[in-house]
Amino acid sequence: MAGNRAVAYMGAGKVEVQDIDYPDLVLRDGPGVNPLNVGRKCEHGVIIKVITTNICGSDQHMVRGRTTAPEGLVLGHEITGEVIETGRDVEFIQKGDMVSVPFNIACGRCQNCREQHTHVCLNVNPDRPGSAYGYVDMGGWVGGQSEYVMVPYADFQLLKFPDKDQAMDKIMDLTMLSDIFPTGYHGAVSAGVHPGATVYVAGAGPVGLAAAHSAQLLGASVVIVGDLIPERLEQARSFGCETINLRDHDDLGEQIDQILGTPEVDCAIDAVGFEASAHGQNAQEAPATVLNSIMDITRAAGQLGIPGLYVTEDPGAADEAAKQGSLSIRFGLGWAKAHTFVTGQTPVMKYHRDLMNSILHGKANIAKAVNATLISLDEAPHGYQQFDSGVAKKFVIDPHGLVRN
């Protein structure tokens, strides 16, 4: 039997490449696996040879020790690969198919899945609706920053690429379909971005850059990106965004006024989440900063898309309330301005086929927007270190050396 190697979380600030079991069509016991999921048979699943798998900011939250993730948890929920084995109950996906794997695990049979709410499937996580690969409290499905991975409910979930050679030519873009591109796009859609809209995106990490590019695809007239790191802001400017350095300026409305002639935007997107920082020099972590600031600078009756991650438990938070996910949000301001808030994980399947076609036909250039950077599996620990330092890169792991530079 073939071996398998994977990236595992080994405690705050530490990841290792380890030898792990080759996957089969049963969810086995292991770090983070929900006891009620152990032994779950997945004849509706497939084994995938991973072509690309990406490091995500959500992974980084775990690696920083800001969740209750157990040591030994295999990381990775952004997966693209080739099907090499199919379960008995798989009818439409075949060996040799090249596919994108949505990071949400969804059964396709429950009420939520039938209503396209695949991000909160009722049947894949015994603790709460919604599940994902290699993520804390998400049912314990083994992560995909590995050479091989098992994917359940294959007929329902997998997005098959029409042509393998074409897909390999566009692989650095297509690898973003498992999470980051749909997540950024969902943030823009949730914020009500439309032709002519003015848009503010909080955060110039990969999700923020994906949201900014998505806002452009949706016809925004101006996209403004705010961040604390100059290199990330430079990356946003590289594809036509206006930028605000929040380290140098603590009055966001004033900076927007200088760009637009008004201190408000039509739409705003929070691509930061619970590890947000206050604005200005020497600013410290202040998790409600982004939510409060985007309410302040979004016009009355505007919409707020919130793809940034918020958690129910944050052991590294500065105060007891934040450790339970309770933040000091100016909800009264949002109520008074009649804002619409859209939160939660992204229902990837709602968007990924359309976004695939946008990539294949040259309308979307998401790899350029997020500065996709290829690394090997053995380079993954260093990639996590670089990502944590704030570099303006989206790291794409190539476990088998199959991607042409």
mmCIF file of C-alpha atoms in Angstrom:
data_model
loop_
_atom_site.group_PDB
_atom_site.id
_atom_site.type_symbol
_atom_site.label_atom_id
_atom_site.label_comp_id
_atom_site.label_asym_id
_atom_site.label_seq_id
_atom_site.Cartn_x
_atom_site.Cartn_y
_atom_site.Cartn_z
ATOM 1 C CA MET A 1 0.000 0.000 0.000
ATOM 2 C CA ALA A 2 1.177 3.527 -0.768
ATOM 3 C CA GLY A 3 2.390 5.769 2.024
ATOM 4 C CA ASN A 4 1.100 9.213 2.858
ATOM 5 C CA ARG A 5 2.677 12.371 4.230
ATOM 6 C CA ALA A 6 0.874 15.379 5.654
ATOM 7 C CA VAL A 7 1.243 18.692 7.469
ATOM 8 C CA ALA A 8 0.176 18.405 11.127
ATOM 9 C CA TYR A 9 -0.382 21.002 13.858
ATOM 10 C CA MET A 10 1.945 20.197 16.769
ATOM 11 C CA GLY A 11 1.245 23.019 19.202
ATOM 12 C CA ALA A 12 1.239 26.803 19.140
ATOM 13 C CA GLY A 13 3.545 28.046 16.402
ATOM 14 C CA LYS A 14 4.594 24.598 15.253
ATOM 15 C CA VAL A 15 3.719 22.420 12.275
ATOM 16 C CA GLU A 16 5.495 19.298 11.035
ATOM 17 C CA VAL A 17 5.412 17.105 7.957
ATOM 18 C CA GLN A 18 4.605 13.620 9.226
ATOM 19 C CA ASP A 19 3.977 10.137 7.925
ATOM 20 C CA ILE A 20 0.275 9.331 8.322
ATOM 21 C CA ASP A 21 -2.002 6.503 7.252
ATOM 22 C CA TYR A 22 -2.991 6.160 3.642
ATOM 23 C CA PRO A 23 -6.700 7.034 3.484
ATOM 24 C CA ASP A 24 -9.489 4.556 3.023
ATOM 25 C CA LEU A 25 -13.261 4.958 2.810
ATOM 26 C CA VAL A 26 -13.808 4.911 6.559
ATOM 27 C CA LEU A 27 -13.304 7.830 8.938
ATOM 28 C CA ARG A 28 -10.789 6.432 11.450
ATOM 29 C CA ASP A 29 -10.012 7.646 14.947
ATOM 30 C CA GLY A 30 -7.311 10.301 15.203
ATOM 31 C CA PRO A 31 -6.510 13.773 16.536
ATOM 32 C CA GLY A 32 -9.625 15.921 16.478
ATOM 33 C CA VAL A 33 -11.961 13.244 15.107
ATOM 34 C CA ASN A 34 -15.344 13.460 16.804
ATOM 35 C CA PRO A 35 -15.911 10.154 18.648
ATOM 36 C CA LEU A 36 -19.377 9.920 17.115
ATOM 37 C CA ASN A 37 -17.815 10.053 13.633
ATOM 38 C CA VAL A 38 -15.242 7.301 14.251
ATOM 39 C CA GLY A 39 -15.903 4.310 12.026
ATOM 40 C CA ARG A 40 -18.184 6.214 9.686
ATOM 41 C CA LYS A 41 -18.325 4.332 6.366
ATOM 42 C CA CYS A 42 -17.911 6.431 3.225
ATOM 43 C CA GLU A 43 -18.639 4.226 0.219
ATOM 44 C CA HIS A 44 -20.023 7.424 -1.297
ATOM 45 C CA GLY A 45 -16.489 8.832 -1.163
ATOM 46 C CA VAL A 46 -13.281 8.829 -3.202
ATOM 47 C CA ILE A 47 -9.533 8.836 -2.600
ATOM 48 C CA ILE A 48 -7.780 11.797 -4.171
ATOM 49 C CA LYS A 49 -4.152 12.224 -5.139
ATOM 50 C CA VAL A 50 -3.568 15.826 -4.128
ATOM 51 C CA ILE A 51 -2.242 18.063 -6.909
ATOM 52 C CA THR A 52 -2.413 21.325 -4.971
ATOM 53 C CA THR A 53 -3.471 22.265 -1.449
ATOM 54 C CA ASN A 54 -3.254 25.775 -0.049
ATOM 55 C CA ILE A 55 -2.333 27.326 3.294
ATOM 56 C CA CYS A 56 -5.308 29.334 4.543
ATOM 57 C CA GLY A 57 -5.578 32.114 7.094
ATOM 58 C CA SER A 58 -8.036 29.899 8.971
ATOM 59 C CA ASP A 59 -5.262 27.309 9.317
ATOM 60 C CA GLN A 60 -3.025 30.044 10.661
ATOM 61 C CA HIS A 61 -5.471 30.831 13.475
ATOM 62 C CA MET A 62 -5.042 27.239 14.689
ATOM 63 C CA VAL A 63 -1.281 27.250 14.251
ATOM 64 C CA ARG A 64 -1.017 30.410 16.347
ATOM 65 C CA GLY A 65 -2.734 28.524 19.155
ATOM 66 C CA ARG A 66 -5.881 30.631 18.984
ATOM 67 C CA THR A 67 -8.280 27.676 18.920
ATOM 68 C CA THR A 68 -8.751 24.419 20.814
ATOM 69 C CA ALA A 69 -7.166 22.360 18.015
ATOM 70 C CA PRO A 70 -5.427 19.243 19.375
ATOM 71 C CA GLU A 71 -1.802 18.417 18.628
ATOM 72 C CA GLY A 72 -1.450 16.043 15.715
ATOM 73 C CA LEU A 73 -4.403 17.463 13.777
ATOM 74 C CA VAL A 74 -3.713 17.103 10.037
ATOM 75 C CA LEU A 75 -4.293 20.506 8.453
ATOM 76 C CA GLY A 76 -5.699 21.631 5.154
ATOM 77 C CA HIS A 77 -9.141 22.261 3.670
ATOM 78 C CA GLU A 78 -8.213 23.760 0.276
ATOM 79 C CA ILE A 79 -7.803 20.696 -1.965
ATOM 80 C CA THR A 80 -7.521 20.072 -5.705
ATOM 81 C CA GLY A 81 -6.565 16.699 -7.096
ATOM 82 C CA GLU A 82 -7.087 13.592 -9.201
ATOM 83 C CA VAL A 83 -9.497 10.827 -8.245
ATOM 84 C CA ILE A 84 -7.608 7.531 -7.941
ATOM 85 C CA GLU A 85 -10.205 5.355 -6.177
ATOM 86 C CA THR A 86 -13.990 5.483 -5.974
ATOM 87 C CA GLY A 87 -16.342 3.969 -3.422
ATOM 88 C CA ARG A 88 -19.001 1.416 -4.234
ATOM 89 C CA ASP A 89 -21.788 4.022 -4.171
ATOM 90 C CA VAL A 90 -20.099 6.620 -6.378
ATOM 91 C CA GLU A 91 -21.888 6.788 -9.728
ATOM 92 C CA PHE A 92 -20.814 9.879 -11.669
ATOM 93 C CA ILE A 93 -17.258 10.717 -10.560
ATOM 94 C CA GLN A 94 -14.678 8.411 -12.130
ATOM 95 C CA LYS A 95 -11.039 7.475 -11.641
ATOM 96 C CA GLY A 96 -8.832 9.952 -13.455
ATOM 97 C CA ASP A 97 -11.189 12.908 -12.997
ATOM 98 C CA MET A 98 -9.461 16.108 -11.907
ATOM 99 C CA VAL A 99 -11.567 17.914 -9.337
ATOM 100 C CA SER A 100 -11.880 20.808 -6.944
ATOM 101 C CA VAL A 101 -12.982 19.880 -3.427
ATOM 102 C CA PRO A 102 -15.226 22.390 -1.600
ATOM 103 C CA PHE A 103 -13.867 22.983 1.878
ATOM 104 C CA ASN A 104 -17.388 22.512 3.276
ATOM 105 C CA ILE A 105 -18.250 18.848 3.730
ATOM 106 C CA ALA A 106 -21.890 18.377 2.788
ATOM 107 C CA CYS A 107 -24.129 15.341 2.424
ATOM 108 C CA GLY A 108 -26.462 16.682 -0.281
ATOM 109 C CA ARG A 109 -29.459 15.107 1.445
ATOM 110 C CA CYS A 110 -30.423 17.236 4.443
ATOM 111 C CA GLN A 111 -32.724 20.251 4.383
ATOM 112 C CA ASN A 112 -29.850 22.740 4.440
ATOM 113 C CA CYS A 113 -27.988 21.090 1.560
ATOM 114 C CA ARG A 114 -31.187 20.970 -0.497
ATOM 115 C CA GLU A 115 -31.539 24.727 0.059
ATOM 116 C CA GLN A 116 -27.890 25.346 -1.058
ATOM 117 C CA HIS A 117 -26.731 26.004 2.506
ATOM 118 C CA THR A 118 -23.931 23.471 2.132
ATOM 119 C CA HIS A 119 -21.811 25.352 4.670
ATOM 120 C CA VAL A 120 -24.156 24.219 7.460
ATOM 121 C CA CYS A 121 -24.905 20.620 6.480
ATOM 122 C CA LEU A 122 -26.803 18.832 9.235
ATOM 123 C CA ASN A 123 -25.322 15.347 8.794
ATOM 124 C CA VAL A 124 -21.530 15.616 8.807
ATOM 125 C CA ASN A 125 -20.614 17.009 12.236
ATOM 126 C CA PRO A 126 -22.223 15.564 15.378
ATOM 127 C CA ASP A 127 -21.552 18.746 17.382
ATOM 128 C CA ARG A 128 -23.080 21.440 15.201
ATOM 129 C CA PRO A 129 -24.135 22.174 11.605
ATOM 130 C CA GLY A 130 -21.225 22.470 9.171
ATOM 131 C CA SER A 131 -17.951 20.666 8.685
ATOM 132 C CA ALA A 132 -14.575 21.007 7.000
ATOM 133 C CA TYR A 133 -11.378 19.046 6.397
ATOM 134 C CA GLY A 134 -8.564 19.392 8.909
ATOM 135 C CA TYR A 135 -10.264 21.929 11.122
ATOM 136 C CA VAL A 136 -10.933 22.118 14.838
ATOM 137 C CA ASP A 137 -14.439 21.130 15.999
ATOM 138 C CA MET A 138 -15.537 20.411 12.442
ATOM 139 C CA GLY A 139 -16.176 16.697 12.800
ATOM 140 C CA GLY A 140 -12.600 15.528 12.506
ATOM 141 C CA TRP A 141 -12.404 14.827 8.775
ATOM 142 C CA VAL A 142 -8.717 14.389 7.933
ATOM 143 C CA GLY A 143 -7.087 17.419 6.314
ATOM 144 C CA GLY A 144 -5.778 17.661 2.788
ATOM 145 C CA GLN A 145 -2.325 19.240 3.170
ATOM 146 C CA SER A 146 -1.134 15.776 2.300
ATOM 147 C CA GLU A 147 -0.284 13.498 -0.586
ATOM 148 C CA TYR A 148 -3.616 11.652 -0.494
ATOM 149 C CA VAL A 149 -6.972 12.394 1.120
ATOM 150 C CA MET A 150 -10.430 10.864 1.384
ATOM 151 C CA VAL A 151 -13.387 12.963 0.237
ATOM 152 C CA PRO A 152 -16.932 11.824 1.147
ATOM 153 C CA TYR A 153 -20.180 12.428 -0.798
ATOM 154 C CA ALA A 154 -18.187 12.694 -4.009
ATOM 155 C CA ASP A 155 -21.023 12.734 -6.543
ATOM 156 C CA PHE A 156 -22.648 15.681 -4.801
ATOM 157 C CA GLN A 157 -19.642 17.758 -3.823
ATOM 158 C CA LEU A 158 -16.852 17.499 -6.342
ATOM 159 C CA LEU A 159 -16.431 20.008 -9.158
ATOM 160 C CA LYS A 160 -14.962 18.178 -12.144
ATOM 161 C CA PHE A 161 -12.778 20.184 -14.506
ATOM 162 C CA PRO A 162 -13.811 19.751 -18.159
ATOM 163 C CA ASP A 163 -10.284 19.117 -19.496
ATOM 164 C CA LYS A 164 -7.270 17.975 -17.478
ATOM 165 C CA ASP A 165 -4.614 19.599 -19.681
ATOM 166 C CA GLN A 166 -6.481 22.907 -19.634
ATOM 167 C CA ALA A 167 -6.889 22.596 -15.891
ATOM 168 C CA MET A 168 -3.170 22.033 -15.319
ATOM 169 C CA ASP A 169 -2.430 25.131 -17.395
ATOM 170 C CA LYS A 170 -4.703 27.124 -15.063
ATOM 171 C CA ILE A 171 -4.016 25.178 -11.883
ATOM 172 C CA MET A 172 -2.692 28.136 -9.858
ATOM 173 C CA ASP A 173 -6.044 29.859 -10.407
ATOM 174 C CA LEU A 174 -8.235 26.768 -10.146
ATOM 175 C CA THR A 175 -6.695 25.747 -6.829
ATOM 176 C CA MET A 176 -8.393 28.809 -5.320
ATOM 177 C CA LEU A 177 -11.872 27.376 -6.046
ATOM 178 C CA SER A 178 -11.892 25.124 -2.980
ATOM 179 C CA ASP A 179 -12.164 28.086 -0.616
ATOM 180 C CA ILE A 180 -10.505 31.440 -1.046
ATOM 181 C CA PHE A 181 -12.068 32.590 -4.330
ATOM 182 C CA PRO A 182 -15.639 31.585 -3.427
ATOM 183 C CA THR A 183 -15.098 33.012 0.068
ATOM 184 C CA GLY A 184 -13.981 36.374 -1.258
ATOM 185 C CA TYR A 185 -16.771 36.313 -3.820
ATOM 186 C CA HIS A 186 -19.345 35.413 -1.168
ATOM 187 C CA GLY A 187 -18.135 38.366 0.890
ATOM 188 C CA ALA A 188 -18.682 40.687 -2.070
ATOM 189 C CA VAL A 189 -22.080 39.212 -2.950
ATOM 190 C CA SER A 190 -23.170 39.347 0.705
ATOM 191 C CA ALA A 191 -22.142 42.993 0.853
ATOM 192 C CA GLY A 192 -24.395 43.762 -2.107
ATOM 193 C CA VAL A 193 -21.625 44.755 -4.495
ATOM 194 C CA HIS A 194 -23.127 45.809 -7.822
ATOM 195 C CA PRO A 195 -22.062 47.761 -10.926
ATOM 196 C CA GLY A 196 -20.959 51.227 -9.892
ATOM 197 C CA ALA A 197 -20.758 50.449 -6.171
ATOM 198 C CA THR A 198 -18.050 51.811 -3.914
ATOM 199 C CA VAL A 199 -16.578 49.087 -1.738
ATOM 200 C CA TYR A 200 -14.332 48.931 1.313
ATOM 201 C CA VAL A 201 -12.480 45.680 2.066
ATOM 202 C CA ALA A 202 -10.968 45.330 5.538
ATOM 203 C CA GLY A 203 -7.835 43.207 5.275
ATOM 204 C CA ALA A 204 -5.394 42.604 2.414
ATOM 205 C CA GLY A 205 -4.612 39.003 3.217
ATOM 206 C CA PRO A 206 -5.544 36.398 0.611
ATOM 207 C CA VAL A 207 -9.281 36.465 1.425
ATOM 208 C CA GLY A 208 -9.349 40.258 1.338
ATOM 209 C CA LEU A 209 -7.528 40.317 -1.983
ATOM 210 C CA ALA A 210 -9.927 37.690 -3.336
ATOM 211 C CA ALA A 211 -12.853 39.793 -2.128
ATOM 212 C CA ALA A 212 -11.398 42.883 -3.792
ATOM 213 C CA HIS A 213 -10.909 41.062 -7.101
ATOM 214 C CA SER A 214 -14.436 39.670 -6.800
ATOM 215 C CA ALA A 215 -15.836 43.152 -6.237
ATOM 216 C CA GLN A 216 -14.140 44.238 -9.446
ATOM 217 C CA LEU A 217 -15.676 41.265 -11.300
ATOM 218 C CA LEU A 218 -19.084 42.314 -9.979
ATOM 219 C CA GLY A 219 -18.644 45.802 -11.433
ATOM 220 C CA ALA A 220 -17.608 47.974 -8.479
ATOM 221 C CA SER A 221 -16.520 51.444 -9.505
ATOM 222 C CA VAL A 222 -13.959 51.809 -6.684
ATOM 223 C CA VAL A 223 -12.520 49.149 -4.391
ATOM 224 C CA ILE A 224 -10.655 50.416 -1.321
ATOM 225 C CA VAL A 225 -8.558 47.989 0.729
ATOM 226 C CA GLY A 226 -7.351 48.728 4.254
ATOM 227 C CA ASP A 227 -4.533 46.902 6.047
ATOM 228 C CA LEU A 228 -1.631 47.438 8.440
ATOM 229 C CA ILE A 229 1.079 45.865 6.269
ATOM 230 C CA PRO A 230 2.523 47.913 3.361
ATOM 231 C CA GLU A 231 3.511 44.837 1.305
ATOM 232 C CA ARG A 232 -0.061 43.581 1.314
ATOM 233 C CA LEU A 233 -1.380 47.002 0.329
ATOM 234 C CA GLU A 234 1.098 47.090 -2.549
ATOM 235 C CA GLN A 235 -0.326 43.761 -3.730
ATOM 236 C CA ALA A 236 -3.844 45.248 -3.662
ATOM 237 C CA ARG A 237 -2.690 48.212 -5.726
ATOM 238 C CA SER A 238 -1.125 45.841 -8.275
ATOM 239 C CA PHE A 239 -4.572 44.999 -9.651
ATOM 240 C CA GLY A 240 -6.198 48.413 -9.402
ATOM 241 C CA CYS A 241 -7.393 48.868 -5.825
ATOM 242 C CA GLU A 242 -7.164 52.037 -3.787
ATOM 243 C CA THR A 243 -5.517 51.453 -0.408
ATOM 244 C CA ILE A 244 -5.409 52.810 3.143
ATOM 245 C CA ASN A 245 -2.542 52.089 5.542
ATOM 246 C CA LEU A 246 -4.355 51.662 8.859
ATOM 247 C CA ARG A 247 -1.080 51.791 10.776
ATOM 248 C CA ASP A 248 -0.557 55.385 9.646
ATOM 249 C CA HIS A 249 -4.194 56.497 9.863
ATOM 250 C CA ASP A 250 -6.677 55.777 12.642
ATOM 251 C CA ASP A 251 -9.580 57.761 11.110
ATOM 252 C CA LEU A 252 -10.888 55.432 8.415
ATOM 253 C CA GLY A 253 -13.755 57.689 7.372
ATOM 254 C CA GLU A 254 -11.403 60.598 6.777
ATOM 255 C CA GLN A 255 -9.216 58.473 4.511
ATOM 256 C CA ILE A 256 -12.227 57.227 2.546
ATOM 257 C CA ASP A 257 -13.379 60.832 2.189
ATOM 258 C CA GLN A 258 -10.050 61.733 0.600
ATOM 259 C CA ILE A 259 -10.540 58.990 -2.005
ATOM 260 C CA LEU A 260 -14.274 59.297 -2.713
ATOM 261 C CA GLY A 261 -15.218 62.797 -1.577
ATOM 262 C CA THR A 262 -17.524 61.243 1.035
ATOM 263 C CA PRO A 263 -16.648 59.350 4.229
ATOM 264 C CA GLU A 264 -18.936 56.427 3.421
ATOM 265 C CA VAL A 265 -19.038 53.507 0.991
ATOM 266 C CA ASP A 266 -21.963 51.562 -0.414
ATOM 267 C CA CYS A 267 -20.675 48.142 0.673
ATOM 268 C CA ALA A 268 -18.110 46.782 3.120
ATOM 269 C CA ILE A 269 -16.405 43.419 3.604
ATOM 270 C CA ASP A 270 -14.714 42.098 6.758
ATOM 271 C CA ALA A 271 -11.917 39.794 5.578
ATOM 272 C CA VAL A 272 -10.036 39.893 8.896
ATOM 273 C CA GLY A 273 -12.056 38.154 11.598
ATOM 274 C CA PHE A 274 -11.453 37.717 15.292
ATOM 275 C CA GLU A 275 -7.725 38.505 15.395
ATOM 276 C CA ALA A 276 -8.350 42.080 14.312
ATOM 277 C CA SER A 277 -6.105 44.932 15.410
ATOM 278 C CA ALA A 278 -6.967 48.481 16.345
ATOM 279 C CA HIS A 279 -5.847 51.180 13.906
ATOM 280 C CA GLY A 280 -2.920 53.575 14.322
ATOM 281 C CA GLN A 281 0.664 53.380 15.511
ATOM 282 C CA ASN A 282 1.408 50.821 18.252
ATOM 283 C CA ALA A 283 -2.146 49.499 18.028
ATOM 284 C CA GLN A 284 -2.883 46.260 19.840
ATOM 285 C CA GLU A 285 -5.327 43.446 19.132
ATOM 286 C CA ALA A 286 -8.932 44.599 19.401
ATOM 287 C CA PRO A 287 -11.249 41.953 17.922
ATOM 288 C CA ALA A 288 -14.310 44.160 17.385
ATOM 289 C CA THR A 289 -12.392 46.853 15.493
ATOM 290 C CA VAL A 290 -13.268 45.767 11.958
ATOM 291 C CA LEU A 291 -16.948 45.124 12.645
ATOM 292 C CA ASN A 292 -17.361 48.505 14.336
ATOM 293 C CA SER A 293 -15.371 50.400 11.715
ATOM 294 C CA ILE A 294 -17.247 48.970 8.745
ATOM 295 C CA MET A 295 -20.575 49.853 10.366
ATOM 296 C CA ASP A 296 -19.258 53.372 10.807
ATOM 297 C CA ILE A 297 -18.191 53.849 7.178
ATOM 298 C CA THR A 298 -21.009 52.006 5.365
ATOM 299 C CA ARG A 299 -23.957 54.151 4.296
ATOM 300 C CA ALA A 300 -27.406 53.713 5.796
ATOM 301 C CA ALA A 301 -29.226 50.698 4.319
ATOM 302 C CA GLY A 302 -25.886 49.280 3.157
ATOM 303 C CA GLN A 303 -24.760 45.681 3.517
ATOM 304 C CA LEU A 304 -21.845 44.087 5.344
ATOM 305 C CA GLY A 305 -20.305 40.860 4.090
ATOM 306 C CA ILE A 306 -18.386 39.090 6.858
ATOM 307 C CA PRO A 307 -16.340 36.162 5.508
ATOM 308 C CA GLY A 308 -13.652 36.789 8.140
ATOM 309 C CA LEU A 309 -13.528 33.991 10.713
ATOM 310 C CA TYR A 310 -15.079 34.396 14.168
ATOM 311 C CA VAL A 311 -14.930 31.575 16.711
ATOM 312 C CA THR A 312 -16.900 30.388 19.727
ATOM 313 C CA GLU A 313 -13.712 29.697 21.702
ATOM 314 C CA ASP A 314 -10.473 31.696 21.585
ATOM 315 C CA PRO A 315 -8.105 30.627 24.373
ATOM 316 C CA GLY A 316 -5.591 33.289 23.363
ATOM 317 C CA ALA A 317 -7.989 36.234 23.640
ATOM 318 C CA ALA A 318 -7.128 39.240 25.776
ATOM 319 C CA ASP A 319 -10.270 39.112 27.950
ATOM 320 C CA GLU A 320 -12.708 36.518 29.247
ATOM 321 C CA ALA A 321 -15.592 37.667 27.048
ATOM 322 C CA ALA A 322 -13.547 37.371 23.860
ATOM 323 C CA LYS A 323 -12.416 33.900 24.925
ATOM 324 C CA GLN A 324 -16.067 32.860 24.482
ATOM 325 C CA GLY A 325 -16.479 34.765 21.221
ATOM 326 C CA SER A 326 -18.276 37.718 22.848
ATOM 327 C CA LEU A 327 -17.138 41.027 21.343
ATOM 328 C CA SER A 328 -17.998 44.668 22.132
ATOM 329 C CA ILE A 329 -19.851 45.389 18.908
ATOM 330 C CA ARG A 330 -21.780 48.625 18.369
ATOM 331 C CA PHE A 331 -24.864 46.757 17.261
ATOM 332 C CA GLY A 332 -27.014 49.793 17.941
ATOM 333 C CA LEU A 333 -25.137 51.676 15.227
ATOM 334 C CA GLY A 334 -25.782 48.916 12.710
ATOM 335 C CA TRP A 335 -29.440 48.817 13.724
ATOM 336 C CA ALA A 336 -29.811 52.593 13.429
ATOM 337 C CA LYS A 337 -28.286 52.514 9.929
ATOM 338 C CA ALA A 338 -30.478 49.561 8.883
ATOM 339 C CA HIS A 339 -27.468 47.502 7.906
ATOM 340 C CA THR A 340 -27.699 43.953 6.640
ATOM 341 C CA PHE A 341 -25.114 41.564 8.119
ATOM 342 C CA VAL A 342 -24.212 38.275 6.428
ATOM 343 C CA THR A 343 -21.920 35.981 8.404
ATOM 344 C CA GLY A 344 -20.739 32.385 8.454
ATOM 345 C CA GLN A 345 -18.735 30.028 6.296
ATOM 346 C CA THR A 346 -19.083 30.283 2.549
ATOM 347 C CA PRO A 347 -21.366 27.839 0.699
ATOM 348 C CA VAL A 348 -18.665 27.054 -1.848
ATOM 349 C CA MET A 349 -20.889 24.973 -4.124
ATOM 350 C CA LYS A 350 -23.141 27.972 -4.709
ATOM 351 C CA TYR A 351 -20.351 29.734 -6.598
ATOM 352 C CA HIS A 352 -17.530 27.418 -7.654
ATOM 353 C CA ARG A 353 -18.805 26.341 -11.087
ATOM 354 C CA ASP A 354 -19.383 29.921 -12.244
ATOM 355 C CA LEU A 355 -16.012 31.017 -10.893
ATOM 356 C CA MET A 356 -14.326 28.044 -12.620
ATOM 357 C CA ASN A 357 -15.780 29.201 -15.929
ATOM 358 C CA SER A 358 -14.606 32.752 -15.248
ATOM 359 C CA ILE A 359 -11.074 31.391 -14.783
ATOM 360 C CA LEU A 360 -11.117 29.048 -17.778
ATOM 361 C CA HIS A 361 -12.361 31.814 -20.078
ATOM 362 C CA GLY A 362 -9.911 34.442 -18.884
ATOM 363 C CA LYS A 363 -12.284 36.708 -16.971
ATOM 364 C CA ALA A 364 -10.805 36.071 -13.523
ATOM 365 C CA ASN A 365 -7.123 36.195 -12.591
ATOM 366 C CA ILE A 366 -7.302 35.210 -8.964
ATOM 367 C CA ALA A 367 -3.779 33.718 -8.748
ATOM 368 C CA LYS A 368 -2.272 37.064 -9.784
ATOM 369 C CA ALA A 369 -4.513 38.984 -7.391
ATOM 370 C CA VAL A 370 -3.448 36.940 -4.353
ATOM 371 C CA ASN A 371 0.159 36.388 -5.503
ATOM 372 C CA ALA A 372 -0.074 32.589 -5.562
ATOM 373 C CA THR A 373 3.316 31.113 -4.624
ATOM 374 C CA LEU A 374 4.179 27.444 -5.172
ATOM 375 C CA ILE A 375 6.014 25.434 -2.489
ATOM 376 C CA SER A 376 6.692 21.760 -1.824
ATOM 377 C CA LEU A 377 5.167 19.738 1.011
ATOM 378 C CA ASP A 378 8.478 19.822 2.875
ATOM 379 C CA GLU A 379 8.514 23.627 2.606
ATOM 380 C CA ALA A 380 5.089 23.932 4.251
ATOM 381 C CA PRO A 381 6.375 24.652 7.799
ATOM 382 C CA HIS A 382 8.460 27.531 6.447
ATOM 383 C CA GLY A 383 5.458 28.680 4.423
ATOM 384 C CA TYR A 384 3.428 28.906 7.625
ATOM 385 C CA GLN A 385 6.178 30.991 9.223
ATOM 386 C CA GLN A 386 6.284 33.362 6.267
ATOM 387 C CA PHE A 387 2.515 33.664 6.118
ATOM 388 C CA ASP A 388 2.399 34.478 9.824
ATOM 389 C CA SER A 389 4.898 37.303 9.260
ATOM 390 C CA GLY A 390 2.412 39.004 6.921
ATOM 391 C CA VAL A 391 3.979 38.419 3.509
ATOM 392 C CA ALA A 392 1.724 39.211 0.558
ATOM 393 C CA LYS A 393 1.590 35.644 -0.754
ATOM 394 C CA LYS A 394 -0.885 32.806 -1.003
ATOM 395 C CA PHE A 395 1.103 29.609 -0.512
ATOM 396 C CA VAL A 396 0.148 26.680 -2.741
ATOM 397 C CA ILE A 397 1.576 23.309 -1.716
ATOM 398 C CA ASP A 398 2.491 20.861 -4.519
ATOM 399 C CA PRO A 399 2.881 17.509 -2.705
ATOM 400 C CA HIS A 400 3.917 15.425 -5.733
ATOM 401 C CA GLY A 401 5.816 18.006 -7.799
ATOM 402 C CA LEU A 402 3.192 17.926 -10.548
ATOM 403 C CA VAL A 403 2.798 21.657 -11.175
ATOM 404 C CA ARG A 404 4.898 23.331 -13.836
ATOM 405 C CA ASN A 405 6.382 26.698 -12.796
#
